[in-house]
Coordinates of C-alpha atoms and ligand atoms in Angstrom, one line a residue:
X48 CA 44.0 18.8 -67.9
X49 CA 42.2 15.8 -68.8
X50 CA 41.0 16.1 -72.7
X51 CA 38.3 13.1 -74.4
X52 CA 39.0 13.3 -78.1
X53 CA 35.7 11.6 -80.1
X54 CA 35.6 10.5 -83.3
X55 CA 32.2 11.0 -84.7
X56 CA 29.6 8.7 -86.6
X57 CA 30.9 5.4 -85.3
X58 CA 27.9 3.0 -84.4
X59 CA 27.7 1.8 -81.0
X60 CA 27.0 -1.8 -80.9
X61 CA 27.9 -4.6 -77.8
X62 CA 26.8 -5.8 -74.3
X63 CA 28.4 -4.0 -71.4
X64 CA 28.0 -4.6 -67.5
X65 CA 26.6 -1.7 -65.3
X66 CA 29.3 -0.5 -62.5
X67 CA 27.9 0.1 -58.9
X68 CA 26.2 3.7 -58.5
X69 CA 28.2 6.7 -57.7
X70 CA 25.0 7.7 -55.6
X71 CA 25.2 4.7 -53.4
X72 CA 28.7 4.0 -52.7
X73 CA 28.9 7.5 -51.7
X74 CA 26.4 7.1 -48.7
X75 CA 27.7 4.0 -48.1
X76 CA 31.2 4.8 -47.8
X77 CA 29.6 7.5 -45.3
X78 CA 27.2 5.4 -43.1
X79 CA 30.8 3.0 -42.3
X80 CA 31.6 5.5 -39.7
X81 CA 28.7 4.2 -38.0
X82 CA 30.8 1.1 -36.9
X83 CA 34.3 0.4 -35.6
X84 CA 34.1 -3.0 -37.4
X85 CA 35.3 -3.6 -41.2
X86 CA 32.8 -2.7 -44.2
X87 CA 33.5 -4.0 -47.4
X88 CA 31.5 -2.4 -50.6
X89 CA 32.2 -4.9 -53.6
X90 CA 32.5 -4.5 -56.9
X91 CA 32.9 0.0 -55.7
X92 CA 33.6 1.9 -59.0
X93 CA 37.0 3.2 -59.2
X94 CA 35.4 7.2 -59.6
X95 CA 37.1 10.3 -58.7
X96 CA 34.2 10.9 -56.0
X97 CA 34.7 7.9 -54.4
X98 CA 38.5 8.4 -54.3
X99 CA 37.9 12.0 -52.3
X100 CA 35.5 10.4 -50.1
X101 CA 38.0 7.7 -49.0
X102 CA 40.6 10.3 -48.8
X103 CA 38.3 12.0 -46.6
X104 CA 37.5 9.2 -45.0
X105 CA 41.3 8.8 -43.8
X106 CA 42.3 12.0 -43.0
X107 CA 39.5 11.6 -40.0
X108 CA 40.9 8.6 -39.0
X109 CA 39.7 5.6 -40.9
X110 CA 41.6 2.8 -42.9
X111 CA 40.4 2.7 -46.2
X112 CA 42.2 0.5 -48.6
X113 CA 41.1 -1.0 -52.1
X114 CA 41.7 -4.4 -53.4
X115 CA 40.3 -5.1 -57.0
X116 CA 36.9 -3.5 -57.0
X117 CA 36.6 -4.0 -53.0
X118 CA 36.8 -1.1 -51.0
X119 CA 37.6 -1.7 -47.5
X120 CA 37.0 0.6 -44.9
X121 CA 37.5 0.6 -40.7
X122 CA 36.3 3.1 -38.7
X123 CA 37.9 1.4 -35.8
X124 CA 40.3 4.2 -35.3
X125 CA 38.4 7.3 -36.3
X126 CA 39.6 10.6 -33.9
X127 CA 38.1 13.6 -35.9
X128 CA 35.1 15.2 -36.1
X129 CA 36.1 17.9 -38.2
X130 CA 35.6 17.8 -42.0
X131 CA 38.9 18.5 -44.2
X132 CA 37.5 21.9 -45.6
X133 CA 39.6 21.2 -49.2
X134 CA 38.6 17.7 -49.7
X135 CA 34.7 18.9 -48.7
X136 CA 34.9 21.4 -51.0
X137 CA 35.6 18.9 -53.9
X138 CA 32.8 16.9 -53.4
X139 CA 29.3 17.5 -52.5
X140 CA 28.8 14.7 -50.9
X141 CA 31.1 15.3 -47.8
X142 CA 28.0 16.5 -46.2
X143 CA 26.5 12.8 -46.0
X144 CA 29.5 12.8 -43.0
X145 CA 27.8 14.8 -41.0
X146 CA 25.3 12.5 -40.3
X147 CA 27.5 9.7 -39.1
X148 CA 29.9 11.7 -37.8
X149 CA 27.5 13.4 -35.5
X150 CA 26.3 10.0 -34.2
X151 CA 29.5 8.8 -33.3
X152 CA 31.0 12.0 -31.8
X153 CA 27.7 14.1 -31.0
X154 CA 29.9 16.7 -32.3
X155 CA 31.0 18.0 -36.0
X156 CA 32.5 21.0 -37.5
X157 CA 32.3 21.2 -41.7
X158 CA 31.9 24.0 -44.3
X159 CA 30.0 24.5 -46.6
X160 CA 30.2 21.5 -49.2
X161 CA 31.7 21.4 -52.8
X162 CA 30.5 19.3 -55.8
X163 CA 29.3 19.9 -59.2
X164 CA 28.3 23.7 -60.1
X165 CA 24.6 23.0 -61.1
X166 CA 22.9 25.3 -58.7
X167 CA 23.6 26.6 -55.2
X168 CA 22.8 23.7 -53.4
X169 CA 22.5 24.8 -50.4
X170 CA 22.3 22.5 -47.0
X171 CA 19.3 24.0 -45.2
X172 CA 17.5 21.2 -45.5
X173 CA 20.2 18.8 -43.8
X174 CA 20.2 20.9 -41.1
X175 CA 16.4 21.3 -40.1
X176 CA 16.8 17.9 -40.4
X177 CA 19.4 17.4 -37.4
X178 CA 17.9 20.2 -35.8
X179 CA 15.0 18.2 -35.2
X180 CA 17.2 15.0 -33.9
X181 CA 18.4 17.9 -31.1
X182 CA 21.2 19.1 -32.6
X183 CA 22.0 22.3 -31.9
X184 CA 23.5 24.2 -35.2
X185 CA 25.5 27.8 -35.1
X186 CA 27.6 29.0 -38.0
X187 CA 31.1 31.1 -37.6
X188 CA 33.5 32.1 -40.2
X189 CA 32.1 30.2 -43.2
X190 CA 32.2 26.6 -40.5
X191 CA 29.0 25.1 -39.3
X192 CA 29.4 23.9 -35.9
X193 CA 26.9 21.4 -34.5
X194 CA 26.8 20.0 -31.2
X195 CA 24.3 16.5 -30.6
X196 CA 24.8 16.3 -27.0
X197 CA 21.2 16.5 -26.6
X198 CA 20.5 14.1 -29.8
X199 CA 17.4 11.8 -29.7
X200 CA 14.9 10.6 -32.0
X201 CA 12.6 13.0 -33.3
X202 CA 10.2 13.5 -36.2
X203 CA 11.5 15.1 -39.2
X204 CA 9.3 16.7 -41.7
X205 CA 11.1 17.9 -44.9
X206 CA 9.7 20.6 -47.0
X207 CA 11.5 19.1 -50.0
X208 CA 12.4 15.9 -50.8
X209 CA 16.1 16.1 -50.5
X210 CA 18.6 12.9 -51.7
X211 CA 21.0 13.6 -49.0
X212 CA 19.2 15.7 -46.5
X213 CA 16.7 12.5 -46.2
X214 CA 19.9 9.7 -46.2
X215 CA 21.8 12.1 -43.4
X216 CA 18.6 12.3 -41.1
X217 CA 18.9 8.5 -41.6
X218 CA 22.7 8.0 -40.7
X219 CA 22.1 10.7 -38.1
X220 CA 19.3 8.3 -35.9
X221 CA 20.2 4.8 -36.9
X222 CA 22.3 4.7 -33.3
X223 CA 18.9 6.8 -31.0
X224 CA 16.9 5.5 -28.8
X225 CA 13.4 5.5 -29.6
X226 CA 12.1 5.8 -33.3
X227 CA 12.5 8.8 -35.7
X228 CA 10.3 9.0 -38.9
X229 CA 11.1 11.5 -41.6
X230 CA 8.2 12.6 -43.6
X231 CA 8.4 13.4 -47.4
X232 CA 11.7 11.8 -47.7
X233 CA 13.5 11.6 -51.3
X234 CA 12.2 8.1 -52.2
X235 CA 15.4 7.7 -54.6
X236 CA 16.4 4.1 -54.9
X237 CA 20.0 4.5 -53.7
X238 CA 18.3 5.5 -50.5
X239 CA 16.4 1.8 -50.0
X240 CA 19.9 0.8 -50.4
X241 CA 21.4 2.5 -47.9
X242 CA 18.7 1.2 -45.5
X243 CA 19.1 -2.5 -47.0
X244 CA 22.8 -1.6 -45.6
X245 CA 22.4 -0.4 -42.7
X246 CA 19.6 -3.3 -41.6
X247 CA 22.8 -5.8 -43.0
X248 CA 24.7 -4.3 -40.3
X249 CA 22.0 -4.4 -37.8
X250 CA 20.1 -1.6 -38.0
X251 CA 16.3 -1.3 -38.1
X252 CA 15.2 1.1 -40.5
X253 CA 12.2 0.5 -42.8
X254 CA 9.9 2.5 -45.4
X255 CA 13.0 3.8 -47.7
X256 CA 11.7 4.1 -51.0
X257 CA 8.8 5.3 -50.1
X258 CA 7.7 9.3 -48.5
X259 CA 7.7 7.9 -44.6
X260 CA 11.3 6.0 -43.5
X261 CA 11.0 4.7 -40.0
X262 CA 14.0 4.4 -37.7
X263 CA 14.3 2.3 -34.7
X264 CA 17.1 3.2 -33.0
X265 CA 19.8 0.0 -32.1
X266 CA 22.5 0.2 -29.6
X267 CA 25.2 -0.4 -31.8
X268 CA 25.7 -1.6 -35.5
X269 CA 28.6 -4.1 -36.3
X270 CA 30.8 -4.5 -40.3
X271 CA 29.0 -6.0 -43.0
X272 CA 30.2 -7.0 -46.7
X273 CA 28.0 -5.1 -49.4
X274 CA 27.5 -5.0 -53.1
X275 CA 25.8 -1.1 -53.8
X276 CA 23.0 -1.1 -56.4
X277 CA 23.8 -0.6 -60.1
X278 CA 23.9 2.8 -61.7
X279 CA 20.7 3.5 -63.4
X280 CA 22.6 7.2 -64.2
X281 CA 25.8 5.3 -66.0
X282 CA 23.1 2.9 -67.7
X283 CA 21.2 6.1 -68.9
X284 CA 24.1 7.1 -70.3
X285 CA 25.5 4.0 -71.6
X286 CA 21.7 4.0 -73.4
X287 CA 21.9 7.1 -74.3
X288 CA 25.2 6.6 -76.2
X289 CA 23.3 3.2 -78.2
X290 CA 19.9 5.7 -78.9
X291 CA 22.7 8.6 -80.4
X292 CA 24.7 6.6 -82.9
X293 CA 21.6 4.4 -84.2
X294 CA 23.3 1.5 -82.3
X295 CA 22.0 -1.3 -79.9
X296 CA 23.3 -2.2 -77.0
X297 CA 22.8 -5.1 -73.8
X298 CA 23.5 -4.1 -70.3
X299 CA 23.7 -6.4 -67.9
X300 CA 23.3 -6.3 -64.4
X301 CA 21.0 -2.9 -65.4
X302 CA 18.6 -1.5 -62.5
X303 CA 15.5 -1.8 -64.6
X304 CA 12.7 -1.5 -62.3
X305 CA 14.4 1.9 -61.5
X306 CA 14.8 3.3 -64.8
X307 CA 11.4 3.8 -66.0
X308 CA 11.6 7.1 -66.4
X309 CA 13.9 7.3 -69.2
X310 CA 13.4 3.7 -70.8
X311 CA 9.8 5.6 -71.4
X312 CA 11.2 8.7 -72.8
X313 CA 13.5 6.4 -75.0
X314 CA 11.0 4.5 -76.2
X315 CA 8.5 7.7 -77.2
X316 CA 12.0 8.9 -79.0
X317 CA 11.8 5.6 -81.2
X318 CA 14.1 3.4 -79.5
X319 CA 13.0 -0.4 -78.8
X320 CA 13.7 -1.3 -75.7
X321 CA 13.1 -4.8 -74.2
X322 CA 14.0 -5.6 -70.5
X323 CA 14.2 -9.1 -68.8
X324 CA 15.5 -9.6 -65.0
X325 CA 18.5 -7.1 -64.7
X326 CA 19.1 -7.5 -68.3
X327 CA 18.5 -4.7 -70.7
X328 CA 18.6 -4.2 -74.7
X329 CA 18.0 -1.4 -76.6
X330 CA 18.0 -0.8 -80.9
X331 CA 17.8 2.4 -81.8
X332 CA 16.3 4.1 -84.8
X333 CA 18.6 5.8 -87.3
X334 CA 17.5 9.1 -86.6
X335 CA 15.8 9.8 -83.1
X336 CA 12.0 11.2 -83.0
X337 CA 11.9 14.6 -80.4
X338 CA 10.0 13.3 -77.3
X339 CA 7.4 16.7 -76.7
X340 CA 8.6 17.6 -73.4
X341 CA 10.6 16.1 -70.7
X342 CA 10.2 17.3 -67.1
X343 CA 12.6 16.8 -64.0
X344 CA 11.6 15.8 -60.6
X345 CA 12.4 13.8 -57.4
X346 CA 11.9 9.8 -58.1
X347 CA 10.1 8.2 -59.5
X348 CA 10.4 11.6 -61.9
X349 CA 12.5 11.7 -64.9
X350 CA 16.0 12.1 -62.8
X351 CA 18.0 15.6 -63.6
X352 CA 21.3 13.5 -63.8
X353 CA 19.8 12.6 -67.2
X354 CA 18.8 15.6 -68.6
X355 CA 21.5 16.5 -70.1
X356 CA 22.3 13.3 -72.2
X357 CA 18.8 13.5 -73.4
X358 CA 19.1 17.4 -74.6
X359 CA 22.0 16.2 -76.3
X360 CA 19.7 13.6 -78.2
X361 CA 17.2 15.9 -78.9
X362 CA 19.8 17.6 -80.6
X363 CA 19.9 15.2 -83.8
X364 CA 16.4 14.0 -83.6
X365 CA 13.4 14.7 -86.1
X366 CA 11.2 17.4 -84.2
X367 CA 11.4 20.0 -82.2
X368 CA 11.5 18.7 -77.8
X369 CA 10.8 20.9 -74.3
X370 CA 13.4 20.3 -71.2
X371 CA 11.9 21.6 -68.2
X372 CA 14.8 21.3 -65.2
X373 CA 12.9 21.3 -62.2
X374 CA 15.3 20.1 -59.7
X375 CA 18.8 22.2 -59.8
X376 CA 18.0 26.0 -61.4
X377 CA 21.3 26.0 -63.0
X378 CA 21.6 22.6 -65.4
X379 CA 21.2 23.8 -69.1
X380 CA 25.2 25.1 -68.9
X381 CA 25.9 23.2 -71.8
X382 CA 23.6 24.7 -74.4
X383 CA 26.0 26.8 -75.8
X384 CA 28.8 24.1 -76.7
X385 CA 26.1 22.0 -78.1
X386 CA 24.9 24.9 -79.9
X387 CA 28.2 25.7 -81.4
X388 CA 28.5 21.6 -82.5
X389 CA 25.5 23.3 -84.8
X390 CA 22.8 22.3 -82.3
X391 CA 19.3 24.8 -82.2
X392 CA 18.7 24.7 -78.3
X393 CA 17.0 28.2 -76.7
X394 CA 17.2 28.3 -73.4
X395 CA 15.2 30.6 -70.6
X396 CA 15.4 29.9 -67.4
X397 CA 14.4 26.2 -66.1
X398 CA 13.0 26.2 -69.9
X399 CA 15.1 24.6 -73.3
X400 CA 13.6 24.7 -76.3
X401 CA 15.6 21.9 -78.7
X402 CA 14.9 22.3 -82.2
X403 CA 16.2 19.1 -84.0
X404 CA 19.6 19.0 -86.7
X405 CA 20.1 16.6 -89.2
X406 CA 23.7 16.4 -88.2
X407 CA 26.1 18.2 -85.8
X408 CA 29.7 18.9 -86.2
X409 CA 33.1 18.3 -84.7
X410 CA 34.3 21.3 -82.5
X411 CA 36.3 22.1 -79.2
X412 CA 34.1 22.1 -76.3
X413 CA 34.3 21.8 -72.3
X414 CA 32.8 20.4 -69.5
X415 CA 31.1 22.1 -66.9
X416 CA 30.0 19.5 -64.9
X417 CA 30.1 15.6 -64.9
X418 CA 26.5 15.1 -66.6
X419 CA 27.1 17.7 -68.9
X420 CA 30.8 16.3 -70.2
X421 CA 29.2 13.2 -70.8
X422 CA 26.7 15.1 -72.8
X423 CA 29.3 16.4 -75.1
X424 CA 31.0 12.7 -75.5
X425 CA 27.9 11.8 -76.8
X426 CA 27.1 14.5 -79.1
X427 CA 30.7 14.2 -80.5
X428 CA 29.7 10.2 -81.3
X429 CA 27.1 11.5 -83.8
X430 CA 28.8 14.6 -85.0
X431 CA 30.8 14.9 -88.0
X432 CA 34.8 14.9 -87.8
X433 CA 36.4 14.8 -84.3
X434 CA 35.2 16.9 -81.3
X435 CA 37.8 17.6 -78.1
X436 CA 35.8 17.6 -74.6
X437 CA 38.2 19.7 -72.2
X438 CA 38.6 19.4 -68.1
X439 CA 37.4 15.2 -68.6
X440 CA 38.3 15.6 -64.9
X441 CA 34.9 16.5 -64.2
X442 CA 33.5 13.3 -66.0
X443 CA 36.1 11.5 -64.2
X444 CA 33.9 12.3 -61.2
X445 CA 31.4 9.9 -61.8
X446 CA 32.1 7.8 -64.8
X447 CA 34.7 4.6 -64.3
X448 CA 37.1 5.3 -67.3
X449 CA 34.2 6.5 -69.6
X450 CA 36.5 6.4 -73.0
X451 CA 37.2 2.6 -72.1
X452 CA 34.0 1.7 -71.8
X453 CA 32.5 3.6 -74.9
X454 CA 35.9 1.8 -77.0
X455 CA 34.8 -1.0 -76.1
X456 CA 31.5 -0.7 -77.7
X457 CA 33.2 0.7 -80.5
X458 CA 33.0 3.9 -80.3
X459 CA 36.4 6.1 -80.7
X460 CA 37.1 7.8 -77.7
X461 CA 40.5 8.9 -76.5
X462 CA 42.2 10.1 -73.2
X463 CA 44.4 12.8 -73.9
X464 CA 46.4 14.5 -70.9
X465 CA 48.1 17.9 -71.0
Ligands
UD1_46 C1 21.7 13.8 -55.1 C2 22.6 13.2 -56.1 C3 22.7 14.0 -57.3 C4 21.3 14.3 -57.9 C5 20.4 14.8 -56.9 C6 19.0 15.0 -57.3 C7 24.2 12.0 -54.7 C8 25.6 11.8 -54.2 N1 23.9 13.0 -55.5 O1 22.3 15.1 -54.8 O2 23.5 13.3 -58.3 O3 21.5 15.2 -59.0 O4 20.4 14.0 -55.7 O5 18.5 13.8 -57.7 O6 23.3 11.2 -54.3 N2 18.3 21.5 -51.7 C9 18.0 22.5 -50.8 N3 18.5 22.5 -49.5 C10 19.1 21.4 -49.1 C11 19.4 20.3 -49.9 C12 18.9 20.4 -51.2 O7 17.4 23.5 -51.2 O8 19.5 21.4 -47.9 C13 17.8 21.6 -53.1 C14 19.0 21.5 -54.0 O9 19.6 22.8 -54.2 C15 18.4 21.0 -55.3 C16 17.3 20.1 -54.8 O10 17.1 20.4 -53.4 O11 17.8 22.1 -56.0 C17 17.7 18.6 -54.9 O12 18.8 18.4 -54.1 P1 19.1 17.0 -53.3 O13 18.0 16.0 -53.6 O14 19.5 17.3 -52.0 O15 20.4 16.5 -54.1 P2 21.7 15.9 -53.5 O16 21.5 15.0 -52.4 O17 22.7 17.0 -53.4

């Protein structure tokens, strides 16, 4: 087990870079099984989720290799169809294969994917979306079969606008005659940068970013050599780290246009926050003021991979704040540990009530998810004495080396393996 020991009440202070986004590179990785030529993603964060996926990745068949922060990947050789049920199950994101892996083999098998446990996540969505390319779906002994024999464009209306339902329909026509158009897609921005991708490797996709992504089908797509996106998730954090300990920070290479959401939130906390091209800076108050209420949604809503961080803000600030968790039904999981660092959080259902504390303390506390574990890093930065965060596995998931990067703003943060 993977520990993160924090010494509290250390001021955060220094200019970091932001890594690529977990929530890119992970589609990315995906959509290279749509070519038998070489993909490189550049400057790839070296993440647990990225390691399953090109584990994944090789067990169907593909050479994935990394040199530095290049990942690359050829598909050249790919002979499965079939999704490794133990590495799925590790990562949610296996299902963005079935996509490609239906448009190269008309045919996949997978079960039911893993990931964090914020919800139940279910995959109805991906499916109705392939259903209405042609593919024909049935389900036996926990696999989902689907057969794309009869695959062709089609129009896709989702009900919801699902992040990987909408970036699978995409993978799934980028290689069908005709045009497809999804309706209400997830207008996330690691979704325009899936379709800047694919259009690199010469595709014809257009509208991503927006509700209505058009797809023109192309005969074939050949390699291309691709920088992902920043991570406007690690920058909230990285932010959210500066805002806890009364610190500033500069991030460079930040996705600002895509962070309004939570630079505003910051900003109503007390924070001044000045951006200029992809370079942010941020000086924090001593003491935070509680924002009123804070409510999740799809983009450009405040994103539910920062909720969490900025519960545990609320936790110190002056005030009392509402978190209303729209998106996944099961995110306030780590409530209680912040509670027992002396926090005042009440939760019912999608609803927490934070009542702000002059100051938390120390305690031994664990992660339930990779959002949440970063949560409790950062609470342990402002609380008194040290604070242990258990299974740092899970922030492993998404974070590259977390502890390092935090040290080197001068925080104290420690690995500690048992
Ligand atoms: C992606 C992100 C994740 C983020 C989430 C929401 C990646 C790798 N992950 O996850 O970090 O938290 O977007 O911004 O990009 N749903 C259904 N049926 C489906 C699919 C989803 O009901 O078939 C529900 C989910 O249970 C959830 C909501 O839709 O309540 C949002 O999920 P979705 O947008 O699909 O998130 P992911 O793509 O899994």
């Amino acid at each position: 087990m993977e520990s993160f020991i924090v010494e509290g009440g250390r001021r955060i202070e220094g200019t970091l870079r932001v890594d690529s986004a977990k929530n890119a590179v992970l589609p990315l990785m995906a959509a290279s099984v749509l070519t038998d030529e070489p993909v490189t993603l550049t400057a790839a964060p070296d993440i647990a989720d990225v390691r399953s996926m090109a584990d994944i990745l090789s067990v169907l068949g593909a050479e994935v290799s990394r040199q530095g922060g290049d990942i690359h990947i050829v598909c050249g050789g790919l002979r499965s169809w079939e999704l490794p049920d133990g590495l799925s199950k590790q990562i949610r994101s296996s299902i963005f294969l079935l996509g490609p892996v239906l448009s190269r083999f008309r045919r996949a098998t997978v079960t039911f994917p893993g990931g964090c446990e914020i919800g139940l996540r279910p995959i109805d969505l991906h499916l109705t979306g392939l259903k209405c390319l042609g593919v024909e779906i049935s389900e036996e002994g926990g696999l989902i079969h689907c057969d794309g024999r009869n695959m062709r464009a089609g129009e896709i209306h989702f009900d919801y606008p699902s992040v990987g339902a909408t970036e699978n329909a995409m993978m799934a026509a980028v290689l069908l005659e005709g045009e497809t158009v999804i309706h209400n897609a997830a207008r996330e921005p690691e979704i325009a940068d899936l379709q800047n991708f694919i259009n690199a490797m010469g595709g014809c996709v257009s509208g991503a970013g927006g509700q209505t992504i058009r797809i023109r089908g192309v005969k074939r797509l050949r390699g291309a050599r691709w920088k992902p996106m920043p991570d406007r998730i690690a920058a909230g954090t990285l932010m959210a780290a500066a805002a806890i300990t009364g610190g500033e920070i500069i991030l460079t290479d930040a996705p600002c246009g895509d962070m309004v959401a939570v630079t505003a939130k910051m900003r109503e906390m007390g924070c001044r926050i000045c951006e200029e091209g992809d370079r942010l800076c941020l000086k924090a108050p001593e003491r935070l003021k509680a924002f009123s209420v804070l409510q999740t949604q799809p983009h450009p809503g405040f994103p539910t991979d920062m909720q969490v961080q900025m519960l545990a803000l609320l936790c110190t600030a002056e005030g009392t704040g509402v978190v209303v968790e729209n998106v996944f039904e099961n995110r306030f999981t780590h409530a209680g540990d912040l509670n027992r660092m002396g926090a005042h959080i009440l939760c019912s259902g999608r609803t927490a009530v934070v009542q702000g504390m002059p100051r938390l303390y120390g305690a031994r506390v664990t992660a339930r998810d990779l959002r949440g574990g970063a949560a409790l890093v950062l609470a342990g930065m402002r609380a008194e004495g040290v604070t242990q965060v258990d299974r740092a596995e899970l922030i492993d998931r998404g974070y590259d080396h977390l502890e390092r990067q935090l040290t080197a703003l001068g925080a104290n943060v420690i690995r500690r393996t048992t």
